[in-house]
Short mmCIF file of C-alpha atoms in Angstrom, two decimals:
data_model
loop_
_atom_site.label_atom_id
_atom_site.label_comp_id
_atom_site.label_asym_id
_atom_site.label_seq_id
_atom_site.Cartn_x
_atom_site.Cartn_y
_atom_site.Cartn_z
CA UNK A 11 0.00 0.00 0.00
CA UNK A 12 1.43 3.55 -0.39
CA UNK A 13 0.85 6.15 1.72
CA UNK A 14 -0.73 9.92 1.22
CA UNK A 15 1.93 11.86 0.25
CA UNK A 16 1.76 15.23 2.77
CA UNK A 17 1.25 18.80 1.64
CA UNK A 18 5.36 19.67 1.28
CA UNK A 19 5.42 16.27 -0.68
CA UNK A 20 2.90 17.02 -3.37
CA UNK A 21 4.54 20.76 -3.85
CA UNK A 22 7.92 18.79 -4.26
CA UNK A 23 6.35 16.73 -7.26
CA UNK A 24 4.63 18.98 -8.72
CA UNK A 25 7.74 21.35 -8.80
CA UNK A 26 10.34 18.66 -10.03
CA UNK A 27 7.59 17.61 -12.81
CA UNK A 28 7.41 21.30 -14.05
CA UNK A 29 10.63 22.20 -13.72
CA UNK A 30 9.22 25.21 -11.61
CA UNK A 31 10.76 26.41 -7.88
CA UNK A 32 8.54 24.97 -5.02
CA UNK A 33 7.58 28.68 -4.03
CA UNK A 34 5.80 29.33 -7.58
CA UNK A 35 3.62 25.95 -7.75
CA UNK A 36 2.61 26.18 -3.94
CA UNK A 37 -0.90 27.52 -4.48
CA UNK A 38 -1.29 24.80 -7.79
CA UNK A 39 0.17 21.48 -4.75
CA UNK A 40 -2.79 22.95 -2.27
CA UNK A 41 -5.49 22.97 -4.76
CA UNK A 42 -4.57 19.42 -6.02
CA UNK A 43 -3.52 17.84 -2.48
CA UNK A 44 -6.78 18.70 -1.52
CA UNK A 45 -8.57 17.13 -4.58
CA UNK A 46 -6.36 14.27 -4.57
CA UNK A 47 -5.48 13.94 -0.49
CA UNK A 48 -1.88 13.03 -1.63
CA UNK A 49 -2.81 9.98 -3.33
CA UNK A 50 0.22 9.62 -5.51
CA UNK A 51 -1.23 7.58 -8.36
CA UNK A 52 -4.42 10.09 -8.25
CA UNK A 53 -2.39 13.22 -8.14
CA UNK A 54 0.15 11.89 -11.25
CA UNK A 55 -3.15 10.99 -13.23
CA UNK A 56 -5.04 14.44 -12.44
CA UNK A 57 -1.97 16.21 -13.75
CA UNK A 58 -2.02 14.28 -17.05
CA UNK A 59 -5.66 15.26 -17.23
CA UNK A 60 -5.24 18.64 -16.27
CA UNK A 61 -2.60 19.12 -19.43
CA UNK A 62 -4.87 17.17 -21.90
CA UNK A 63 -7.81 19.64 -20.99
CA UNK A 64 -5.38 22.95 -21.39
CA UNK A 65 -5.90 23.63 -18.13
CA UNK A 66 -1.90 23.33 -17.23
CA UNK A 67 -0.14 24.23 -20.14
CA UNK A 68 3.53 25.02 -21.38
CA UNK A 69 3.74 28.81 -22.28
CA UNK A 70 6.39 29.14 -25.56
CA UNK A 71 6.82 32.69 -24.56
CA UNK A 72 7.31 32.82 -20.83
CA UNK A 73 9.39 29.27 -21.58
CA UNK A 74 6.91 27.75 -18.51
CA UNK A 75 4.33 25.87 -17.78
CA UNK A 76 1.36 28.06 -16.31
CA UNK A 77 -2.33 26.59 -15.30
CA UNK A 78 -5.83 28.13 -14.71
CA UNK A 79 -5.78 27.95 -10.71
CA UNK A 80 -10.10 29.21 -10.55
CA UNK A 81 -10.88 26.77 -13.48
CA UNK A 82 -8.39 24.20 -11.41
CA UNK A 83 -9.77 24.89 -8.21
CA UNK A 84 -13.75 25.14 -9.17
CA UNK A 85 -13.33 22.01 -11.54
CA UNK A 86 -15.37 18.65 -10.23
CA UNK A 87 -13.11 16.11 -10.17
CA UNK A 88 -14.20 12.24 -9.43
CA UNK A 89 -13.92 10.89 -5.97
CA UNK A 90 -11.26 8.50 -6.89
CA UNK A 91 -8.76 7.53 -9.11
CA UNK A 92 -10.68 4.44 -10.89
CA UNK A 93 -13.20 6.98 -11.73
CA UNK A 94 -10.53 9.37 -13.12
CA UNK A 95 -8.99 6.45 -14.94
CA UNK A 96 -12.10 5.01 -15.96
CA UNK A 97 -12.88 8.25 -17.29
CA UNK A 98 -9.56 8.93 -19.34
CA UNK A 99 -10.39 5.27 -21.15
CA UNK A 100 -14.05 6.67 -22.31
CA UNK A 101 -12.13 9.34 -24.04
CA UNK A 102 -9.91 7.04 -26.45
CA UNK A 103 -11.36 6.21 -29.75
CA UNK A 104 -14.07 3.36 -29.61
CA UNK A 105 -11.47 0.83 -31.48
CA UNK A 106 -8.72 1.50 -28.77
CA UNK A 107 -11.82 1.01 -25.76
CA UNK A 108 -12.79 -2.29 -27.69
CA UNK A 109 -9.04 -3.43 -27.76
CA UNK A 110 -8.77 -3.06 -23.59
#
């Protein structure tokens, strides 16, 4: 079993995966520790999803990634991560659903 990750954790992820200081994604690692309650494999997934629906996004011209922190933090997200995952599947075309 793995264990919650704590708030300082999730910052420290979220920072190494963007490449960003801990002290600039601070307010994005509260919003999604408290959607995700440090659930590692939940918090790794909503990221993914959060990029696929432009909501975190790589800016060319700053040369960093930058997200939508109301759209993040008003957004309904499902209660757990088989629902997220189950979710991401319904989204793949119909012959790559048929083929898992």
């Amino acid at each position: 079993k793995i264990s919650p990750l704590d708030k300082d954790l999730v910052n420290e992820m979220i920072s190494d995966t963007l490449c960003l200081f801990p002290r600039v994604t601070r307010s994005l690692a509260d919003i999604l520790y408290h959607k995700t309650k440090g659930n590692p494999l939940f918090l790794s997934r909503l990221i993914v999803s959060l990029s696929r629906d432009g909501l975190l996004r790589f800016s060319l011209s700053r040369r960093r990634w930058e997200w939508e922190e109301e759209k993040i933090q008003s957004m309904k997200i499902p209660d757990d991560v088989a629902e997220l995952l189950t979710n991401s599947i319904g989204r793949l075309p119909s012959d790559v659903q048929d083929a898992l």
